[in-house]
Short mmCIF file of C-alpha atoms in Angstrom, two decimals:
data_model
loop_
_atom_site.label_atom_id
_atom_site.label_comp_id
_atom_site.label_asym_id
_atom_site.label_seq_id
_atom_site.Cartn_x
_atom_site.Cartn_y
_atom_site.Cartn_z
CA UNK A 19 83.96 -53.20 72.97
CA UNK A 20 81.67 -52.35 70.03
CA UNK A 21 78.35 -54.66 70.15
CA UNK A 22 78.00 -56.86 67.13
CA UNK A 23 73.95 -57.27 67.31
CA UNK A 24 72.37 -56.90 64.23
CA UNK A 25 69.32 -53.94 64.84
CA UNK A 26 66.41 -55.26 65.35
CA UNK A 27 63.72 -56.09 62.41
CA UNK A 28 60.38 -54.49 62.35
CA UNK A 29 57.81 -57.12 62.64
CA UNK A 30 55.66 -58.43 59.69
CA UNK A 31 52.69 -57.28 60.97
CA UNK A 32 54.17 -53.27 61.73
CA UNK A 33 55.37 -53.63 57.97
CA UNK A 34 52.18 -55.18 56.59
CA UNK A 35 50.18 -51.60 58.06
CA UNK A 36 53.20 -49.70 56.99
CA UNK A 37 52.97 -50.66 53.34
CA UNK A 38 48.96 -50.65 53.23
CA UNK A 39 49.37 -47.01 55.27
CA UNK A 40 51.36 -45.87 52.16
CA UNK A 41 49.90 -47.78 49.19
CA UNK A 42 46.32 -45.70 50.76
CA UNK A 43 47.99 -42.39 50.75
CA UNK A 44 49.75 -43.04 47.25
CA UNK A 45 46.28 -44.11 45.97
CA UNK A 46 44.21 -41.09 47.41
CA UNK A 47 46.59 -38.91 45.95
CA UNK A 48 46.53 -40.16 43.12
CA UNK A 49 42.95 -39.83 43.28
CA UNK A 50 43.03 -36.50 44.32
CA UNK A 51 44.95 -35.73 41.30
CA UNK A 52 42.93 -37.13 38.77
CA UNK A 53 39.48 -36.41 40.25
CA UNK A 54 36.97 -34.90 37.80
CA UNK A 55 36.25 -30.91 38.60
CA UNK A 56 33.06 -30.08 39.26
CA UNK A 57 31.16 -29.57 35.92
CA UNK A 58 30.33 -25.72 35.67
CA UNK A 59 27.01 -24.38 34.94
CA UNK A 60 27.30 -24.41 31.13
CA UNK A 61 28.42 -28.15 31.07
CA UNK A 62 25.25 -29.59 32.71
CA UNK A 63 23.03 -27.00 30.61
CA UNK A 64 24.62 -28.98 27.70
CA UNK A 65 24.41 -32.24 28.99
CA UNK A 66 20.67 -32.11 30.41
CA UNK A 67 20.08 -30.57 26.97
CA UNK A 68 20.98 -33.77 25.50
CA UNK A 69 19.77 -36.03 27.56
CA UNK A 70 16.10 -33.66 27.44
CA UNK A 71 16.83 -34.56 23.55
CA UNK A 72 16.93 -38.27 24.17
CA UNK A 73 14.27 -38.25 26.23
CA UNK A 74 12.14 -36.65 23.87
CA UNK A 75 13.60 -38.42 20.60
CA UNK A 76 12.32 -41.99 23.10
CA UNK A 77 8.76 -40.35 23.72
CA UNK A 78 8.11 -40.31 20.44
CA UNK A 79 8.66 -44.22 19.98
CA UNK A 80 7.13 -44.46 23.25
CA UNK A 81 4.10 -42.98 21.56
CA UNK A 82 4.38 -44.89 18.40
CA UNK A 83 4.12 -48.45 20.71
CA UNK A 84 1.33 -47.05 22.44
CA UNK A 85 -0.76 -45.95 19.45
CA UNK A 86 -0.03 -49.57 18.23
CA UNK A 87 -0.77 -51.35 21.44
CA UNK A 88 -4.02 -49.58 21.33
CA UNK A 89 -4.97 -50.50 17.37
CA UNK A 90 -3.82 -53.98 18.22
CA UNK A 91 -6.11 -54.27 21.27
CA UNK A 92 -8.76 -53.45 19.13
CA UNK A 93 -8.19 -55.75 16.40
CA UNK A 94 -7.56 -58.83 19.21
CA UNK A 95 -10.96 -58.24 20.62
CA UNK A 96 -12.68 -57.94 17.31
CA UNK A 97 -11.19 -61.23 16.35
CA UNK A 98 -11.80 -62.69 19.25
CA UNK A 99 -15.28 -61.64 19.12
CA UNK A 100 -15.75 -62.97 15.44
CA UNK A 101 -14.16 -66.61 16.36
CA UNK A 102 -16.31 -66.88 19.23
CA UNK A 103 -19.80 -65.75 17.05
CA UNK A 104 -18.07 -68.18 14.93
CA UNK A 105 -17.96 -71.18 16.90
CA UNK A 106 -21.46 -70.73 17.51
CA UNK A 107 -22.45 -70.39 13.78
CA UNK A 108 -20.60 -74.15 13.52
CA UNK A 109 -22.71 -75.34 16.52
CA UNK A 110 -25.48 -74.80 14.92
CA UNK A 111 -24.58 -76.07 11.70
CA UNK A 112 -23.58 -78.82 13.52
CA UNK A 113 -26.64 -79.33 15.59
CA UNK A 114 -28.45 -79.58 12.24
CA UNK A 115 -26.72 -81.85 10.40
CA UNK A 116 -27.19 -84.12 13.58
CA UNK A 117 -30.86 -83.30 13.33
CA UNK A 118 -30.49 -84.82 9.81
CA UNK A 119 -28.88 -87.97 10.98
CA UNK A 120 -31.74 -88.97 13.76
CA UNK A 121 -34.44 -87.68 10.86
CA UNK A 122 -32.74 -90.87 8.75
CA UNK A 123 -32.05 -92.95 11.71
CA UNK A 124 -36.01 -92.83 12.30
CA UNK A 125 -36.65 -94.08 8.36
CA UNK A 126 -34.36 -96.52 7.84
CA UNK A 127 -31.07 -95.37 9.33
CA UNK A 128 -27.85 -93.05 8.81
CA UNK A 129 -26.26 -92.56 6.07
CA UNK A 130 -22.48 -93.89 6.04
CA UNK A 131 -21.28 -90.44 5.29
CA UNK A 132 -23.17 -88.76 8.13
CA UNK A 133 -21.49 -91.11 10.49
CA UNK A 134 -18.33 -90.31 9.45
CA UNK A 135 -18.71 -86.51 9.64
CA UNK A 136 -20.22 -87.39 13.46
CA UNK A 137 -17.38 -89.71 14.61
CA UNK A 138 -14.73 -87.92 16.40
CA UNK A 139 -12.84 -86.79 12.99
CA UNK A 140 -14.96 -85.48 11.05
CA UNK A 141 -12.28 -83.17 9.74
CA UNK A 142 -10.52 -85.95 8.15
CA UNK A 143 -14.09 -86.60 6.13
CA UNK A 144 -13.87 -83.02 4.78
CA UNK A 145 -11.57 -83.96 2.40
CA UNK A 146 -13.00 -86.92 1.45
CA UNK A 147 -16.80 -85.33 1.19
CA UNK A 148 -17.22 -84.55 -2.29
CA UNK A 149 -16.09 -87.79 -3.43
CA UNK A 150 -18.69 -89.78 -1.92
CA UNK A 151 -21.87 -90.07 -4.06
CA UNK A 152 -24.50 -91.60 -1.14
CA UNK A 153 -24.49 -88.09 0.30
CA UNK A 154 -27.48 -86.22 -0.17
CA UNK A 155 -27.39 -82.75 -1.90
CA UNK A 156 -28.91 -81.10 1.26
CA UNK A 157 -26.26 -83.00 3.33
CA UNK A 158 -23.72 -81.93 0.87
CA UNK A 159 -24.39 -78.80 1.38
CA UNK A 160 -24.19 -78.61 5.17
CA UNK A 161 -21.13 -80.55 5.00
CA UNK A 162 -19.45 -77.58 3.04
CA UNK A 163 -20.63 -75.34 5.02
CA UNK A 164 -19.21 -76.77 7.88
CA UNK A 165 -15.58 -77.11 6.13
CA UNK A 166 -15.95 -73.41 4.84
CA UNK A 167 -16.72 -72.36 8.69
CA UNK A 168 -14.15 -74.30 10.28
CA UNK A 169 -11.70 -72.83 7.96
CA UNK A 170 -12.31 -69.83 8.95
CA UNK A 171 -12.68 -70.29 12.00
CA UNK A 172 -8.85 -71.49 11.74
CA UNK A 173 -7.56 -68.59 10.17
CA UNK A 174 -8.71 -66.27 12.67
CA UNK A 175 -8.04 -68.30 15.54
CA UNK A 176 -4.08 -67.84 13.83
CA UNK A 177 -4.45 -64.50 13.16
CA UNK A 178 -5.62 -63.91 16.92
CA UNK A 179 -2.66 -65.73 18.00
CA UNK A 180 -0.31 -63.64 16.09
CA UNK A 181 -1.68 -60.27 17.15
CA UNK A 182 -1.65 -61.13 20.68
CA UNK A 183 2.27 -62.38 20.20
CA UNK A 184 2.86 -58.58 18.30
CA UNK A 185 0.73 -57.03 21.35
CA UNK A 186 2.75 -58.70 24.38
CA UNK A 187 6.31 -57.17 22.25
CA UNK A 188 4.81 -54.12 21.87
CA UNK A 189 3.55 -53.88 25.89
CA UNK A 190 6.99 -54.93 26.73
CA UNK A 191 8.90 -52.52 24.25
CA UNK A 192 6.51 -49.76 25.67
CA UNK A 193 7.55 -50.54 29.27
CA UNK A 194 11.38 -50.73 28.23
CA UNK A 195 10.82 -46.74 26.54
CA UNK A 196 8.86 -45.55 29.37
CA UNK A 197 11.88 -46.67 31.62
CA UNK A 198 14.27 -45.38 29.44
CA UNK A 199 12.48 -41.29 29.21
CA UNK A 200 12.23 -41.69 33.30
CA UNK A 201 15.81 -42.66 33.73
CA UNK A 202 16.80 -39.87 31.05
CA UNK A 203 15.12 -37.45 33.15
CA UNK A 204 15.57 -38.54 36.27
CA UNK A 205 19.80 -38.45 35.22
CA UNK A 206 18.99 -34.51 33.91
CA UNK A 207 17.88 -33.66 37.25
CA UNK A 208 20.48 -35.20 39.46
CA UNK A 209 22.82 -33.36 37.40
CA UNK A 210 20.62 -30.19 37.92
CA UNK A 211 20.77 -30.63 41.93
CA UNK A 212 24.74 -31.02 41.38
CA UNK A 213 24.50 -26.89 41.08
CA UNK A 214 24.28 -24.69 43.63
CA UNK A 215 20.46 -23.20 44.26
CA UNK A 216 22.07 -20.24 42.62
CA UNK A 217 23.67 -21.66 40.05
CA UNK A 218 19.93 -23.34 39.08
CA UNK A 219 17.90 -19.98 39.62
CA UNK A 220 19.99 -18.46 37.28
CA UNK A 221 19.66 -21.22 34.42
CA UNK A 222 15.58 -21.18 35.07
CA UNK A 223 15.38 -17.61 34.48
CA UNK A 224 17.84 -17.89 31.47
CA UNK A 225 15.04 -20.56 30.10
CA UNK A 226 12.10 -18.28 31.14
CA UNK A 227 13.82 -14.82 29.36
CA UNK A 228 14.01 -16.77 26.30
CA UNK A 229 10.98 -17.90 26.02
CA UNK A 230 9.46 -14.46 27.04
CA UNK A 231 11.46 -12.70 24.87
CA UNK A 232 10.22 -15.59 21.80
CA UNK A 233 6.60 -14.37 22.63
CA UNK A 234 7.34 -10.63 22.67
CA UNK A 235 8.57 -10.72 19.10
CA UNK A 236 5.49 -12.91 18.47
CA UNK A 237 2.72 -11.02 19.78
CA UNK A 238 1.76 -7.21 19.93
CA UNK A 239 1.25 -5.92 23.43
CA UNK A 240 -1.77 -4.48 22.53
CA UNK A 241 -3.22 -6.92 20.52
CA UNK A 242 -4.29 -10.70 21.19
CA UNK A 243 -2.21 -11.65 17.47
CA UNK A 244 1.12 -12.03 16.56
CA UNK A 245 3.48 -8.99 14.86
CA UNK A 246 6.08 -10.46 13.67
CA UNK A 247 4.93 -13.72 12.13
CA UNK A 248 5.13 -11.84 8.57
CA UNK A 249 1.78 -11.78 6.31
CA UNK A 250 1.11 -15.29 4.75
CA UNK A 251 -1.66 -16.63 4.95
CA UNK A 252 -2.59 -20.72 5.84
CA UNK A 253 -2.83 -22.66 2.83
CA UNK A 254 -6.12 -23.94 3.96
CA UNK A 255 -9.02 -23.03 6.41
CA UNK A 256 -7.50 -26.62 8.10
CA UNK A 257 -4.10 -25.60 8.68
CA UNK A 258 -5.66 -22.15 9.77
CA UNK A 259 -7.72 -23.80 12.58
CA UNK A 260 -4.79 -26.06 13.99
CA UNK A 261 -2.78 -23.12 14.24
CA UNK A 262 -5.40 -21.00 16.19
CA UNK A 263 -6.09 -23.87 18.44
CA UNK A 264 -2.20 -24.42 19.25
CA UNK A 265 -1.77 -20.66 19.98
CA UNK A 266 -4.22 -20.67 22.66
CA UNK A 267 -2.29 -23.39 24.27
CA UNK A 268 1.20 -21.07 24.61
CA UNK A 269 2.54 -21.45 28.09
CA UNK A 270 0.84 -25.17 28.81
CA UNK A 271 3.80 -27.56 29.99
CA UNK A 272 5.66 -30.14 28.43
CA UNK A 273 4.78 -33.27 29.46
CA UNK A 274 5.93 -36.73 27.94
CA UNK A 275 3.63 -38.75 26.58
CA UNK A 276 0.96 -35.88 26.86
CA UNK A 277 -2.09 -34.92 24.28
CA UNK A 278 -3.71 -32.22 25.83
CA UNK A 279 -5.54 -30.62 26.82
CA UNK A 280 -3.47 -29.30 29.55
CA UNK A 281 -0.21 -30.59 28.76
CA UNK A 282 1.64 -31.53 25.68
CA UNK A 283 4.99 -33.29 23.91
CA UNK A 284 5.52 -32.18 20.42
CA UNK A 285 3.43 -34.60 18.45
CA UNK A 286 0.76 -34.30 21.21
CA UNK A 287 0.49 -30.78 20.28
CA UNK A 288 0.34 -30.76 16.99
CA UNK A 289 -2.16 -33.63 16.56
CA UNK A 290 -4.29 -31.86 18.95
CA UNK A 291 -4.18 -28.73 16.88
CA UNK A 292 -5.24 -30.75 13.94
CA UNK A 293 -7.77 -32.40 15.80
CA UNK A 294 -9.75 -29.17 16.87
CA UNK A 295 -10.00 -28.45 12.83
CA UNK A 296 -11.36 -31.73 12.26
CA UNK A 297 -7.83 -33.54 11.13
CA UNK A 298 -7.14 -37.35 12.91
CA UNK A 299 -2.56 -37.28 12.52
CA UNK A 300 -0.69 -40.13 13.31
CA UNK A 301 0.31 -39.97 17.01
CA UNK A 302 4.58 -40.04 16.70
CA UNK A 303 5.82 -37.50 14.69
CA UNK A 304 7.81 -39.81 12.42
CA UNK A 305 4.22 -40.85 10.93
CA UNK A 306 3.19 -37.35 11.27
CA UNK A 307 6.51 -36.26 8.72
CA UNK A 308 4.57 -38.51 5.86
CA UNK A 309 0.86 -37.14 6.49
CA UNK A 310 1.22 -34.52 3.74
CA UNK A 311 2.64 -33.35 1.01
CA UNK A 312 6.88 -32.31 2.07
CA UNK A 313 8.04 -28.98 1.55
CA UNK A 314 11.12 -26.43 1.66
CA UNK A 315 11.67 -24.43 4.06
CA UNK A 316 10.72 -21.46 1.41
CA UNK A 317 7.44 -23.03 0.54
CA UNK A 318 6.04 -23.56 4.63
CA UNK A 319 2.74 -20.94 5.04
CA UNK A 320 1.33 -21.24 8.46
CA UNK A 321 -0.14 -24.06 9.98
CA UNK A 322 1.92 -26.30 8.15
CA UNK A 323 3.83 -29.06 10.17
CA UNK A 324 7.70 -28.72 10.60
CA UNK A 325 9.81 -31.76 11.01
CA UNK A 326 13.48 -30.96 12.69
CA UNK A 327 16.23 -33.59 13.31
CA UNK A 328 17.60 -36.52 10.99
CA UNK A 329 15.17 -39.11 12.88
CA UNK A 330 12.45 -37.03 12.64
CA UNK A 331 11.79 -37.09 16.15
CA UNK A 332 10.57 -33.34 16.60
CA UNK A 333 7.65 -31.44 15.04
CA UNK A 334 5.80 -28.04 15.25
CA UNK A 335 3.43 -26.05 13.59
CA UNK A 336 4.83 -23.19 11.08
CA UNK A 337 3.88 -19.82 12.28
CA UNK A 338 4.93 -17.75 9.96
CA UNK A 339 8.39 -15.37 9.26
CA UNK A 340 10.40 -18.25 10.56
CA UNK A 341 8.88 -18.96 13.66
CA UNK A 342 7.47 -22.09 15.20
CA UNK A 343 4.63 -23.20 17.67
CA UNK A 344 5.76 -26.19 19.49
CA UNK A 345 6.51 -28.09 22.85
CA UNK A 346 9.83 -28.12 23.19
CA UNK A 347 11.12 -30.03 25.89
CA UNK A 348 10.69 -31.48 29.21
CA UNK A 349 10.85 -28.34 31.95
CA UNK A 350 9.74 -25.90 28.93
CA UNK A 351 6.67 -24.57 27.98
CA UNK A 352 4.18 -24.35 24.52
CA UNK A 353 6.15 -21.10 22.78
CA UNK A 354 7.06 -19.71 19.75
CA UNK A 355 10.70 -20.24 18.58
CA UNK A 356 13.11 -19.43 15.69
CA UNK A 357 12.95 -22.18 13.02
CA UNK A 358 16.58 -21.80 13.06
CA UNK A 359 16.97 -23.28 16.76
CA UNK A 360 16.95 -26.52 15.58
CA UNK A 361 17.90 -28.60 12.74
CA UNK A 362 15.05 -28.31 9.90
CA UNK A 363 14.20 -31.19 8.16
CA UNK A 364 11.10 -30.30 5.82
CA UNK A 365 7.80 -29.10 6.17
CA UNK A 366 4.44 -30.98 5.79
CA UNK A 367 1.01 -29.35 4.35
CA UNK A 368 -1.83 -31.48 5.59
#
C-alpha cells in the first residue's frame, strides 16, 4: 500500500542559507554586470587634467589668502604697536595731571574737578569737562588731551580687534584651500597609479614631446633666442626685462604656491618676472588681470601679461607670434605654448 507521508520539509535554518546563498549570487551578478570598466588611458588624462585645473584655479585663491594674511599681520602688529606707545603717552599724561593735583593739594588743596578726573571714572568727567569753570586752563588742557588720547586709543584698540577677527578667517580659509589643492592632487595621482606602468610612461613622454616640440618652434638650435616668436618688439624696456627673466626660467617645475626662484605656479612666475625689472604685481592672478591697461588679443607685444579662463585663474607672459611663457600645471614644466591652448581672456600691459 502506497505511503501517505507528506515529504519531509527543509528546515528553517537550511532555507534561511539557501535564500541568503542566492540573494549573494543574484547580487554579485548583478554587480558584475553593472561594474564600471576600467577607465582607459585617455579618460584619466582628461580627468587629472581637470582636476590639475582645479587645483590650480584653488592655488590662486590660496595665494590671494596668503598675500592677505601677510598684509594683515603687518597691519595687526603696527596697531598693536601704536596702542601700546599709546597707552604709555596717556600714562604720562596721566602721571602729570596727578603731579598737578599734589602741586594744589600742597597750597591749599585739589581742585573739585581734578578729583573727579582721578576717581575711578574719570571717563564719565570727560564729558562733563568743559562745562566746569573752576578748572584751570593748564588743567583744561591736559584734561583734553587725555580725552583726545583715550579716544584714540579706543579706535585702534577696535580696529585691532577687527583685523585680528579678518586674520583668524583668512588663516582658516587658507588652511581649507591648501587642503583642497592636496586632495585635488593627491585624487590626480591615484587615478594615475590606476594605469599600468606602461600605460603612464607613455602619457609622460606624450607631456614631455609636447613641451619639447613647444620649445623647438620657440628657439633656434643655434642660437640662445627664439625663431618663431615673430618680430614685435616689448612695449616697454619693463615688459622687455620680465620677459628675459622668465625665459631663463624654461624647464623650472611647477610647484603650487611657488615664487621662485626654483619653482613656480603661474602668478608666481609672472610676478617674479616683473620683479627682476623692478615691477611689485599683485600675488593671484585675478589682481594681476587689473594691474594694467586690458588688451585684445591683436594688440598683446611681448612681455605683456595674458589672462586665460572666465575666473581669471591663469596667466602668462606674451611672447610673441601667439605664443606664451608660463607655468602650466602641476607635473609640467616653465615652457612656451600656443595662446590658443587655452581659453584667452585679455591681455594686460603693465
Amino acid at each position: 500500500m502506497a505511503s501517505h507521508r507528506r515529504p519531509k520539509q527543509p528546515s528553517r535554518t537550511r532555507v534561511t542559507v539557501l535564500t541568503a546563498t542566492a540573494a549573494a549570487a543574484v547580487a554579485l551578478g548583478a554587480q558584475a554586470a553593472h561594474a564600471d570598466p576600467k577607465p582607459s588611458k585617455k579618460d584619466v588624462k582628461a580627468q587629472v587634467d581637470k582636476l590639475y585645473e582645479e587645483a590650480e584655479k584653488a592655488t590662486e585663491q590660496y595665494n590671494g589668502a596668503k598675500s592677505k594674511q601677510e598684509t594683515l599681520e603687518e597691519q595687526v602688529s603696527t596697531l598693536q604697536d601704536k596702542v601700546a606707545r599709546g597707552q604709555e603717552e596717556l600714562n604720562e599724561l596721566r602721571d602729570g595731571l596727578g603731579s598737578m593735583a599734589a602741586a594744589q593739594y600742597r597750597s591749599g588743596g585739589i581742585d573739585p574737578s581734578v578729583q573727579l578726573l582721578l576717581s575711578s571714572d574719570p571717563d564719565s568727567y570727560l564729558e562733563k569737562a568743559s562745562t566746569l569753570d573752576q578748572v584751570s586752563s593748564k588743567q583744561a588742557a591736559a584734561i583734553k588731551q587725555i580725552g583726545d588720547k583715550q579716544r584714540t586709543l579706543k579706535q585702534q584698540r577696535e580696529e585691532a580687534s577687527t583685523k585680528l577677527t579678518d586674520l583668524s578667517a583668512t588663516r582658516k580659509s587658507l588652511g581649507e584651500k591648501k587642503t583642497e589643492i592636496q586632495g585635488k592632487l593627491a585624487k590626480a595621482q591615484q587615478l594615475l597609479n590606476s594605469l599600468t606602468e606602461q600605460e603612464r610612461a607613455e602619457l609622460a613622454a606624450k607631456e614631455e614631446a609636447r613641451a619639447k616640440e613647444a620649445q623647438k618652434r620657440a628657439e633656434r638650435s643655434s642660437e640662445d633666442r627664439p625663431t618663431d616668436l615673430g618680430d614685435d618688439a616689448p612695449q616697454s624696456g619693463r615688459a622687455s626685462a620680465a620677459l628675459a627673466a622668465a625665459k631663463t626660467k624654461i624647464g623650472a617645475p611647477y610647484v603650487w604656491g611657488a615664487t621662485g626662484p626654483s619653482s613656480f605656479d603661474c602668478s608666481g612666475l609672472t610676478s617674479w618676472a616683473y620683479a627682476q625689472a623692478g615691477v611689485q604685481l599683485p600675488r593671484m592672478s585675478q589682481d594681476q588681470a587689473n594691474a594694467g591697461t586690458r588688451l585684445g588679443m591683436s594688440e598683446l607685444k611681448p612681455g605683456d601679461l595674458v589672462i586665460f579662463y572666465g575666473d581669471l585663474h591663469h596667466v602668462g607672459l606674451y611672447a610673441g607670434n601667439g605664443q606664451v611663457l608660463h607655468a602650466p600645471k602641476p607635473g609640467a614644466n616653465v615652457r612656451y605654448e600656443s595662446i590658443n591652448n587655452m581659453p584667452f581672456q585679455f591681455g594686460v600691459r603693465v
